[in-house]
């Protein structure tokens, strides 16, 4: 990877693969709390870059609004910078990265530099049709990041976060029906081939992610337990 920063040694690397709406962010946050791993979402990093108006953010904005994939070069530079921060030593859950074979190969090379490898890549398996419904109703607490849904998980007091009491609820600009179709398409064409990629190196685990959030979390917890032990 290019860039001037040096990534830290990371004890555990867990990847969550799955289309938009599969629950990667929700599950990553639960794993983060339970296992002390750090959730690393390239989508969040890119949204922060867009909000900050950095060069990378300016280049990524239109692509993200259209539901396409941001260039490997930008994403890899952003990820590498994040991996240079000290908190990642505890281990990371990669949420939304890698999304292309180029990114997966670059990650392998980066980990190899410090004698590491991907511990597990979990494919969250879901139906596309359900993803459109899941995504169109979702929103997040802008302060603590807790996720909600109009139908499946509404806060006890409307528009107020159960966890931190904030009323700063956010809906993503790209969570609309048209963009979701483009994002699902990008997933099937560019990201789904990574399932075979990780199967080949025996890191792949498959989890049925159509059920209850807590059941999926339990299954993922067992996987995390087996790779962090
Ligand atoms: P996410 O929050 O993971 O759904 O990502 C939101 C958007 O950010 C995606 O639709 C892409 O435009 C972009 N993005 C996030 N992660 C990546 C990645 N690893 N590679 C390319 N684009 C990405």
PDB file of C-alpha atoms and ligand atoms in Angstrom:
ATOM      1  CA  UNK A   1       0.000   0.000   0.000  1.00  0.00           C
ATOM      2  CA  UNK A   2       1.131   3.569  -0.586  1.00  0.00           C
ATOM      3  CA  UNK A   3       1.208   6.322   1.994  1.00  0.00           C
ATOM      4  CA  UNK A   4       3.639   7.499   4.617  1.00  0.00           C
ATOM      5  CA  UNK A   5       2.165   5.933   7.743  1.00  0.00           C
ATOM      6  CA  UNK A   6       3.168   2.615   9.277  1.00  0.00           C
ATOM      7  CA  UNK A   7       0.354   0.317  10.382  1.00  0.00           C
ATOM      8  CA  UNK A   8       0.433  -1.121  13.886  1.00  0.00           C
ATOM      9  CA  UNK A   9       0.606  -4.823  14.598  1.00  0.00           C
ATOM     10  CA  UNK A  10      -3.007  -5.933  15.059  1.00  0.00           C
ATOM     11  CA  UNK A  11      -3.656  -8.991  17.189  1.00  0.00           C
ATOM     12  CA  UNK A  12      -6.910 -10.111  15.550  1.00  0.00           C
ATOM     13  CA  UNK A  13      -8.403  -9.323  12.160  1.00  0.00           C
ATOM     14  CA  UNK A  14     -12.036 -10.231  11.690  1.00  0.00           C
ATOM     15  CA  UNK A  15     -13.771  -9.276   8.422  1.00  0.00           C
ATOM     16  CA  UNK A  16     -17.531  -8.847   8.035  1.00  0.00           C
ATOM     17  CA  UNK A  17     -18.660  -9.409   4.445  1.00  0.00           C
ATOM     18  CA  UNK A  18     -22.197  -8.835   3.259  1.00  0.00           C
ATOM     19  CA  UNK A  19     -24.387  -6.552   1.146  1.00  0.00           C
ATOM     20  CA  UNK A  20     -25.612  -3.180   2.432  1.00  0.00           C
ATOM     21  CA  UNK A  21     -28.205  -3.803   5.132  1.00  0.00           C
ATOM     22  CA  UNK A  22     -26.828  -7.219   6.129  1.00  0.00           C
ATOM     23  CA  UNK A  23     -26.089  -5.889   9.626  1.00  0.00           C
ATOM     24  CA  UNK A  24     -22.308  -5.455   9.413  1.00  0.00           C
ATOM     25  CA  UNK A  25     -22.306  -2.193  11.383  1.00  0.00           C
ATOM     26  CA  UNK A  26     -24.733  -3.392  14.058  1.00  0.00           C
ATOM     27  CA  UNK A  27     -22.868  -6.643  14.578  1.00  0.00           C
ATOM     28  CA  UNK A  28     -19.458  -4.961  14.489  1.00  0.00           C
ATOM     29  CA  UNK A  29     -20.512  -2.598  17.287  1.00  0.00           C
ATOM     30  CA  UNK A  30     -21.750  -5.541  19.375  1.00  0.00           C
ATOM     31  CA  UNK A  31     -18.480  -7.420  18.856  1.00  0.00           C
ATOM     32  CA  UNK A  32     -16.548  -4.281  19.699  1.00  0.00           C
ATOM     33  CA  UNK A  33     -18.294  -4.005  23.069  1.00  0.00           C
ATOM     34  CA  UNK A  34     -18.015  -7.684  23.899  1.00  0.00           C
ATOM     35  CA  UNK A  35     -14.472  -8.458  22.789  1.00  0.00           C
ATOM     36  CA  UNK A  36     -12.723  -5.096  23.028  1.00  0.00           C
ATOM     37  CA  UNK A  37     -11.987  -5.162  19.308  1.00  0.00           C
ATOM     38  CA  UNK A  38     -12.088  -1.921  17.301  1.00  0.00           C
ATOM     39  CA  UNK A  39     -14.749  -1.511  14.613  1.00  0.00           C
ATOM     40  CA  UNK A  40     -13.158  -0.131  11.496  1.00  0.00           C
ATOM     41  CA  UNK A  41     -15.702   0.937   8.885  1.00  0.00           C
ATOM     42  CA  UNK A  42     -14.330   2.360   5.643  1.00  0.00           C
ATOM     43  CA  UNK A  43     -17.820   3.781   4.988  1.00  0.00           C
ATOM     44  CA  UNK A  44     -17.612   5.776   8.268  1.00  0.00           C
ATOM     45  CA  UNK A  45     -14.057   6.879   7.471  1.00  0.00           C
ATOM     46  CA  UNK A  46     -15.131   8.025   4.007  1.00  0.00           C
ATOM     47  CA  UNK A  47     -18.218   9.849   5.352  1.00  0.00           C
ATOM     48  CA  UNK A  48     -15.934  11.646   7.835  1.00  0.00           C
ATOM     49  CA  UNK A  49     -13.591  12.589   4.975  1.00  0.00           C
ATOM     50  CA  UNK A  50     -16.543  13.936   2.955  1.00  0.00           C
ATOM     51  CA  UNK A  51     -17.786  15.941   5.960  1.00  0.00           C
ATOM     52  CA  UNK A  52     -14.286  17.330   6.594  1.00  0.00           C
ATOM     53  CA  UNK A  53     -13.924  18.280   2.925  1.00  0.00           C
ATOM     54  CA  UNK A  54     -10.524  16.579   2.510  1.00  0.00           C
ATOM     55  CA  UNK A  55      -9.163  15.835  -0.977  1.00  0.00           C
ATOM     56  CA  UNK A  56     -10.121  12.157  -0.535  1.00  0.00           C
ATOM     57  CA  UNK A  57     -13.584  13.201   0.649  1.00  0.00           C
ATOM     58  CA  UNK A  58     -14.109  15.473  -2.341  1.00  0.00           C
ATOM     59  CA  UNK A  59     -13.139  12.679  -4.729  1.00  0.00           C
ATOM     60  CA  UNK A  60     -15.341  10.110  -2.934  1.00  0.00           C
ATOM     61  CA  UNK A  61     -18.534  12.173  -2.485  1.00  0.00           C
ATOM     62  CA  UNK A  62     -20.186  11.766  -5.910  1.00  0.00           C
ATOM     63  CA  UNK A  63     -19.296   8.060  -6.137  1.00  0.00           C
ATOM     64  CA  UNK A  64     -20.822   7.395  -2.720  1.00  0.00           C
ATOM     65  CA  UNK A  65     -23.982   9.338  -3.582  1.00  0.00           C
ATOM     66  CA  UNK A  66     -24.384   7.213  -6.716  1.00  0.00           C
ATOM     67  CA  UNK A  67     -23.879   3.960  -4.771  1.00  0.00           C
ATOM     68  CA  UNK A  68     -20.647   2.996  -6.548  1.00  0.00           C
ATOM     69  CA  UNK A  69     -17.341   1.953  -5.026  1.00  0.00           C
ATOM     70  CA  UNK A  70     -14.720   4.567  -4.195  1.00  0.00           C
ATOM     71  CA  UNK A  71     -11.336   3.911  -5.839  1.00  0.00           C
ATOM     72  CA  UNK A  72      -9.106   1.285  -4.235  1.00  0.00           C
ATOM     73  CA  UNK A  73      -6.347   3.886  -3.996  1.00  0.00           C
ATOM     74  CA  UNK A  74      -8.377   6.269  -1.821  1.00  0.00           C
ATOM     75  CA  UNK A  75      -9.841   3.524   0.360  1.00  0.00           C
ATOM     76  CA  UNK A  76      -6.483   1.842   0.938  1.00  0.00           C
ATOM     77  CA  UNK A  77      -4.821   5.140   1.887  1.00  0.00           C
ATOM     78  CA  UNK A  78      -7.620   5.914   4.361  1.00  0.00           C
ATOM     79  CA  UNK A  79      -7.484   2.427   5.862  1.00  0.00           C
ATOM     80  CA  UNK A  80      -3.731   2.478   6.205  1.00  0.00           C
ATOM     81  CA  UNK A  81      -3.853   5.812   8.053  1.00  0.00           C
ATOM     82  CA  UNK A  82      -6.450   4.403  10.432  1.00  0.00           C
ATOM     83  CA  UNK A  83      -4.362   1.284  11.070  1.00  0.00           C
ATOM     84  CA  UNK A  84      -1.480   3.535  12.129  1.00  0.00           C
ATOM     85  CA  UNK A  85      -3.457   4.696  15.178  1.00  0.00           C
ATOM     86  CA  UNK A  86      -2.532   2.885  18.406  1.00  0.00           C
ATOM     87  CA  UNK A  87      -6.018   1.724  19.489  1.00  0.00           C
ATOM     88  CA  UNK A  88      -6.098  -0.949  16.762  1.00  0.00           C
ATOM     89  CA  UNK A  89      -3.517  -3.071  18.605  1.00  0.00           C
ATOM     90  CA  UNK A  90      -6.358  -4.831  20.419  1.00  0.00           C
ATOM     91  CA  UNK A  91      -7.609  -6.218  17.104  1.00  0.00           C
ATOM     92  CA  UNK A  92     -10.056  -4.999  14.475  1.00  0.00           C
ATOM     93  CA  UNK A  93     -13.385  -5.859  12.949  1.00  0.00           C
ATOM     94  CA  UNK A  94     -13.307  -4.693   9.356  1.00  0.00           C
ATOM     95  CA  UNK A  95     -16.803  -3.540   8.387  1.00  0.00           C
ATOM     96  CA  UNK A  96     -17.201  -2.827   4.670  1.00  0.00           C
ATOM     97  CA  UNK A  97     -13.575  -3.548   3.822  1.00  0.00           C
ATOM     98  CA  UNK A  98     -12.269  -5.216   1.707  1.00  0.00           C
ATOM     99  CA  UNK A  99     -14.806  -4.716  -1.078  1.00  0.00           C
ATOM    100  CA  UNK A 100     -12.676  -5.698  -4.081  1.00  0.00           C
ATOM    101  CA  UNK A 101     -10.052  -8.346  -4.786  1.00  0.00           C
ATOM    102  CA  UNK A 102      -7.434  -5.597  -5.097  1.00  0.00           C
ATOM    103  CA  UNK A 103      -8.288  -4.444  -1.547  1.00  0.00           C
ATOM    104  CA  UNK A 104      -8.208  -8.012  -0.183  1.00  0.00           C
ATOM    105  CA  UNK A 105      -4.794  -8.664  -1.712  1.00  0.00           C
ATOM    106  CA  UNK A 106      -3.461  -5.343  -0.409  1.00  0.00           C
ATOM    107  CA  UNK A 107      -4.728  -6.199   3.080  1.00  0.00           C
ATOM    108  CA  UNK A 108      -2.991  -9.586   2.955  1.00  0.00           C
ATOM    109  CA  UNK A 109       0.285  -7.928   1.956  1.00  0.00           C
ATOM    110  CA  UNK A 110      -0.052  -5.319   4.679  1.00  0.00           C
ATOM    111  CA  UNK A 111      -0.697  -7.941   7.363  1.00  0.00           C
ATOM    112  CA  UNK A 112       2.128 -10.122   6.083  1.00  0.00           C
ATOM    113  CA  UNK A 113       4.583  -7.276   6.804  1.00  0.00           C
ATOM    114  CA  UNK A 114       4.009  -7.929  10.502  1.00  0.00           C
ATOM    115  CA  UNK A 115       3.621 -11.707  10.217  1.00  0.00           C
ATOM    116  CA  UNK A 116      -0.154 -11.595  10.513  1.00  0.00           C
ATOM    117  CA  UNK A 117      -3.115 -12.775   8.508  1.00  0.00           C
ATOM    118  CA  UNK A 118      -6.886 -12.476   8.406  1.00  0.00           C
ATOM    119  CA  UNK A 119      -8.238 -14.617  11.257  1.00  0.00           C
ATOM    120  CA  UNK A 120     -11.776 -14.967   9.926  1.00  0.00           C
ATOM    121  CA  UNK A 121     -13.910 -13.513   7.141  1.00  0.00           C
ATOM    122  CA  UNK A 122     -17.588 -13.889   7.962  1.00  0.00           C
ATOM    123  CA  UNK A 123     -20.084 -13.799   5.123  1.00  0.00           C
ATOM    124  CA  UNK A 124     -23.426 -12.491   6.442  1.00  0.00           C
ATOM    125  CA  UNK A 125     -25.882 -14.257   4.165  1.00  0.00           C
ATOM    126  CA  UNK A 126     -29.157 -12.448   3.407  1.00  0.00           C
ATOM    127  CA  UNK A 127     -31.856 -11.965   0.737  1.00  0.00           C
ATOM    128  CA  UNK A 128     -31.507  -8.860  -1.431  1.00  0.00           C
ATOM    129  CA  UNK A 129     -35.232  -8.026  -1.292  1.00  0.00           C
ATOM    130  CA  UNK A 130     -35.153  -7.799   2.492  1.00  0.00           C
ATOM    131  CA  UNK A 131     -32.115  -5.513   2.342  1.00  0.00           C
ATOM    132  CA  UNK A 132     -34.042  -2.759   0.555  1.00  0.00           C
ATOM    133  CA  UNK A 133     -36.650  -2.763   3.360  1.00  0.00           C
ATOM    134  CA  UNK A 134     -33.985  -2.857   6.067  1.00  0.00           C
ATOM    135  CA  UNK A 135     -32.011   0.014   4.598  1.00  0.00           C
ATOM    136  CA  UNK A 136     -34.865   2.343   3.788  1.00  0.00           C
ATOM    137  CA  UNK A 137     -36.030   2.434   7.418  1.00  0.00           C
ATOM    138  CA  UNK A 138     -32.741   2.691   9.242  1.00  0.00           C
ATOM    139  CA  UNK A 139     -31.286   5.591  11.214  1.00  0.00           C
ATOM    140  CA  UNK A 140     -28.511   6.061  13.735  1.00  0.00           C
ATOM    141  CA  UNK A 141     -27.815   8.115  16.825  1.00  0.00           C
ATOM    142  CA  UNK A 142     -25.390  10.793  15.635  1.00  0.00           C
ATOM    143  CA  UNK A 143     -23.771  10.942  19.080  1.00  0.00           C
ATOM    144  CA  UNK A 144     -23.197   7.321  20.186  1.00  0.00           C
ATOM    145  CA  UNK A 145     -23.725   5.445  16.901  1.00  0.00           C
ATOM    146  CA  UNK A 146     -26.560   3.176  18.153  1.00  0.00           C
ATOM    147  CA  UNK A 147     -28.588   1.893  15.192  1.00  0.00           C
ATOM    148  CA  UNK A 148     -32.405   2.012  14.901  1.00  0.00           C
ATOM    149  CA  UNK A 149     -35.105   1.083  12.384  1.00  0.00           C
ATOM    150  CA  UNK A 150     -38.600   2.502  11.744  1.00  0.00           C
ATOM    151  CA  UNK A 151     -40.129  -0.990  11.758  1.00  0.00           C
ATOM    152  CA  UNK A 152     -37.721  -3.360  13.508  1.00  0.00           C
ATOM    153  CA  UNK A 153     -36.117  -1.311  16.274  1.00  0.00           C
ATOM    154  CA  UNK A 154     -37.686   2.047  17.032  1.00  0.00           C
ATOM    155  CA  UNK A 155     -36.450   3.959  20.096  1.00  0.00           C
ATOM    156  CA  UNK A 156     -38.686   3.853  23.217  1.00  0.00           C
ATOM    157  CA  UNK A 157     -39.169   7.637  23.030  1.00  0.00           C
ATOM    158  CA  UNK A 158     -39.541   8.726  19.377  1.00  0.00           C
ATOM    159  CA  UNK A 159     -36.387  10.274  17.880  1.00  0.00           C
ATOM    160  CA  UNK A 160     -34.506   9.851  21.186  1.00  0.00           C
ATOM    161  CA  UNK A 161     -31.608   7.447  21.631  1.00  0.00           C
ATOM    162  CA  UNK A 162     -32.307   4.693  24.201  1.00  0.00           C
ATOM    163  CA  UNK A 163     -28.621   4.410  24.936  1.00  0.00           C
ATOM    164  CA  UNK A 164     -27.402   8.004  25.413  1.00  0.00           C
ATOM    165  CA  UNK A 165     -30.576  10.149  25.354  1.00  0.00           C
ATOM    166  CA  UNK A 166     -29.454  12.196  22.342  1.00  0.00           C
ATOM    167  CA  UNK A 167     -32.078  13.489  19.896  1.00  0.00           C
ATOM    168  CA  UNK A 168     -29.477  13.871  17.164  1.00  0.00           C
ATOM    169  CA  UNK A 169     -30.743  11.062  14.907  1.00  0.00           C
ATOM    170  CA  UNK A 170     -29.167  10.711  11.457  1.00  0.00           C
ATOM    171  CA  UNK A 171     -30.263   9.056   8.215  1.00  0.00           C
ATOM    172  CA  UNK A 172     -27.641   8.347   5.583  1.00  0.00           C
ATOM    173  CA  UNK A 173     -27.923  10.242   2.289  1.00  0.00           C
ATOM    174  CA  UNK A 174     -27.292   7.023   0.343  1.00  0.00           C
ATOM    175  CA  UNK A 175     -30.011   5.009   2.138  1.00  0.00           C
ATOM    176  CA  UNK A 176     -32.644   5.561  -0.573  1.00  0.00           C
ATOM    177  CA  UNK A 177     -34.190   3.024  -2.963  1.00  0.00           C
ATOM    178  CA  UNK A 178     -32.248   4.062  -6.111  1.00  0.00           C
ATOM    179  CA  UNK A 179     -28.841   4.154  -4.484  1.00  0.00           C
ATOM    180  CA  UNK A 180     -29.512   0.909  -2.648  1.00  0.00           C
ATOM    181  CA  UNK A 181     -30.042  -0.878  -5.992  1.00  0.00           C
ATOM    182  CA  UNK A 182     -26.655   0.410  -7.216  1.00  0.00           C
ATOM    183  CA  UNK A 183     -24.983  -0.598  -3.937  1.00  0.00           C
ATOM    184  CA  UNK A 184     -26.422  -4.120  -4.129  1.00  0.00           C
ATOM    185  CA  UNK A 185     -25.226  -4.369  -7.712  1.00  0.00           C
ATOM    186  CA  UNK A 186     -21.719  -3.238  -6.704  1.00  0.00           C
ATOM    187  CA  UNK A 187     -21.752  -5.831  -3.926  1.00  0.00           C
ATOM    188  CA  UNK A 188     -22.652  -8.726  -6.234  1.00  0.00           C
ATOM    189  CA  UNK A 189     -20.247  -7.728  -9.002  1.00  0.00           C
ATOM    190  CA  UNK A 190     -17.218  -6.556  -7.025  1.00  0.00           C
ATOM    191  CA  UNK A 191     -17.433  -7.814  -3.437  1.00  0.00           C
ATOM    192  CA  UNK A 192     -19.180 -11.209  -3.553  1.00  0.00           C
ATOM    193  CA  UNK A 193     -16.148 -12.793  -5.319  1.00  0.00           C
ATOM    194  CA  UNK A 194     -14.309 -12.299  -2.006  1.00  0.00           C
ATOM    195  CA  UNK A 195     -16.386 -15.133  -0.523  1.00  0.00           C
ATOM    196  CA  UNK A 196     -14.480 -17.557  -2.772  1.00  0.00           C
ATOM    197  CA  UNK A 197     -11.235 -15.696  -2.071  1.00  0.00           C
ATOM    198  CA  UNK A 198     -11.509 -16.272   1.694  1.00  0.00           C
ATOM    199  CA  UNK A 199     -12.872 -19.783   1.238  1.00  0.00           C
ATOM    200  CA  UNK A 200      -9.693 -20.660  -0.596  1.00  0.00           C
ATOM    201  CA  UNK A 201      -7.473 -19.528   2.269  1.00  0.00           C
ATOM    202  CA  UNK A 202      -9.789 -21.252   4.793  1.00  0.00           C
ATOM    203  CA  UNK A 203     -10.701 -18.063   6.628  1.00  0.00           C
ATOM    204  CA  UNK A 204     -14.341 -18.073   5.479  1.00  0.00           C
ATOM    205  CA  UNK A 205     -17.278 -18.585   7.859  1.00  0.00           C
ATOM    206  CA  UNK A 206     -20.874 -18.330   6.708  1.00  0.00           C
ATOM    207  CA  UNK A 207     -23.614 -16.988   8.979  1.00  0.00           C
ATOM    208  CA  UNK A 208     -27.311 -16.824   8.117  1.00  0.00           C
ATOM    209  CA  UNK A 209     -28.044 -13.161   8.844  1.00  0.00           C
ATOM    210  CA  UNK A 210     -31.815 -13.142   8.176  1.00  0.00           C
ATOM    211  CA  UNK A 211     -32.763 -13.973  11.784  1.00  0.00           C
ATOM    212  CA  UNK A 212     -32.897 -12.032  15.058  1.00  0.00           C
ATOM    213  CA  UNK A 213     -30.020  -9.629  15.775  1.00  0.00           C
ATOM    214  CA  UNK A 214     -29.193 -11.380  19.079  1.00  0.00           C
ATOM    215  CA  UNK A 215     -29.067 -14.855  17.493  1.00  0.00           C
ATOM    216  CA  UNK A 216     -26.695 -13.621  14.800  1.00  0.00           C
ATOM    217  CA  UNK A 217     -24.614 -11.864  17.472  1.00  0.00           C
ATOM    218  CA  UNK A 218     -24.347 -15.128  19.409  1.00  0.00           C
ATOM    219  CA  UNK A 219     -23.072 -16.988  16.353  1.00  0.00           C
ATOM    220  CA  UNK A 220     -20.601 -14.225  15.527  1.00  0.00           C
ATOM    221  CA  UNK A 221     -19.500 -14.161  19.167  1.00  0.00           C
ATOM    222  CA  UNK A 222     -18.556 -17.836  18.938  1.00  0.00           C
ATOM    223  CA  UNK A 223     -16.482 -17.129  15.843  1.00  0.00           C
ATOM    224  CA  UNK A 224     -14.804 -14.122  17.487  1.00  0.00           C
ATOM    225  CA  UNK A 225     -14.155 -16.184  20.608  1.00  0.00           C
ATOM    226  CA  UNK A 226     -12.477 -18.907  18.569  1.00  0.00           C
ATOM    227  CA  UNK A 227     -10.132 -16.462  16.822  1.00  0.00           C
ATOM    228  CA  UNK A 228      -9.317 -14.225  19.798  1.00  0.00           C
ATOM    229  CA  UNK A 229      -8.720 -17.097  22.256  1.00  0.00           C
TER     230      UNK A 229
HETATM  231  P1  LIG B   1     -20.909   1.532   3.857  1.00  0.00           P
HETATM  232  O1  LIG B   1     -21.045   2.480   5.007  1.00  0.00           O
HETATM  233  O2  LIG B   1     -19.955   0.422   4.138  1.00  0.00           O
HETATM  234  O3  LIG B   1     -22.243   1.047   3.341  1.00  0.00           O
HETATM  235  O4  LIG B   1     -20.246   2.376   2.660  1.00  0.00           O
HETATM  236  C1  LIG B   1     -20.896   3.501   2.104  1.00  0.00           C
HETATM  237  C2  LIG B   1     -20.257   3.827   0.776  1.00  0.00           C
HETATM  238  O5  LIG B   1     -18.867   4.149   0.962  1.00  0.00           O
HETATM  239  C3  LIG B   1     -20.252   2.693  -0.241  1.00  0.00           C
HETATM  240  O6  LIG B   1     -21.474   2.631  -0.968  1.00  0.00           O
HETATM  241  C4  LIG B   1     -19.064   3.072  -1.117  1.00  0.00           C
HETATM  242  O7  LIG B   1     -19.388   4.134  -2.000  1.00  0.00           O
HETATM  243  C5  LIG B   1     -18.085   3.630  -0.100  1.00  0.00           C
HETATM  244  N1  LIG B   1     -17.189   2.575   0.471  1.00  0.00           N
HETATM  245  C6  LIG B   1     -17.148   2.136   1.763  1.00  0.00           C
HETATM  246  N2  LIG B   1     -16.199   1.206   1.932  1.00  0.00           N
HETATM  247  C7  LIG B   1     -15.618   1.034   0.701  1.00  0.00           C
HETATM  248  C8  LIG B   1     -14.605   0.189   0.210  1.00  0.00           C
HETATM  249  N3  LIG B   1     -13.967  -0.701   1.014  1.00  0.00           N
HETATM  250  N4  LIG B   1     -14.278   0.290  -1.102  1.00  0.00           N
HETATM  251  C9  LIG B   1     -14.894   1.160  -1.930  1.00  0.00           C
HETATM  252  N5  LIG B   1     -15.883   1.980  -1.531  1.00  0.00           N
HETATM  253  C10 LIG B   1     -16.254   1.920  -0.226  1.00  0.00           C
END
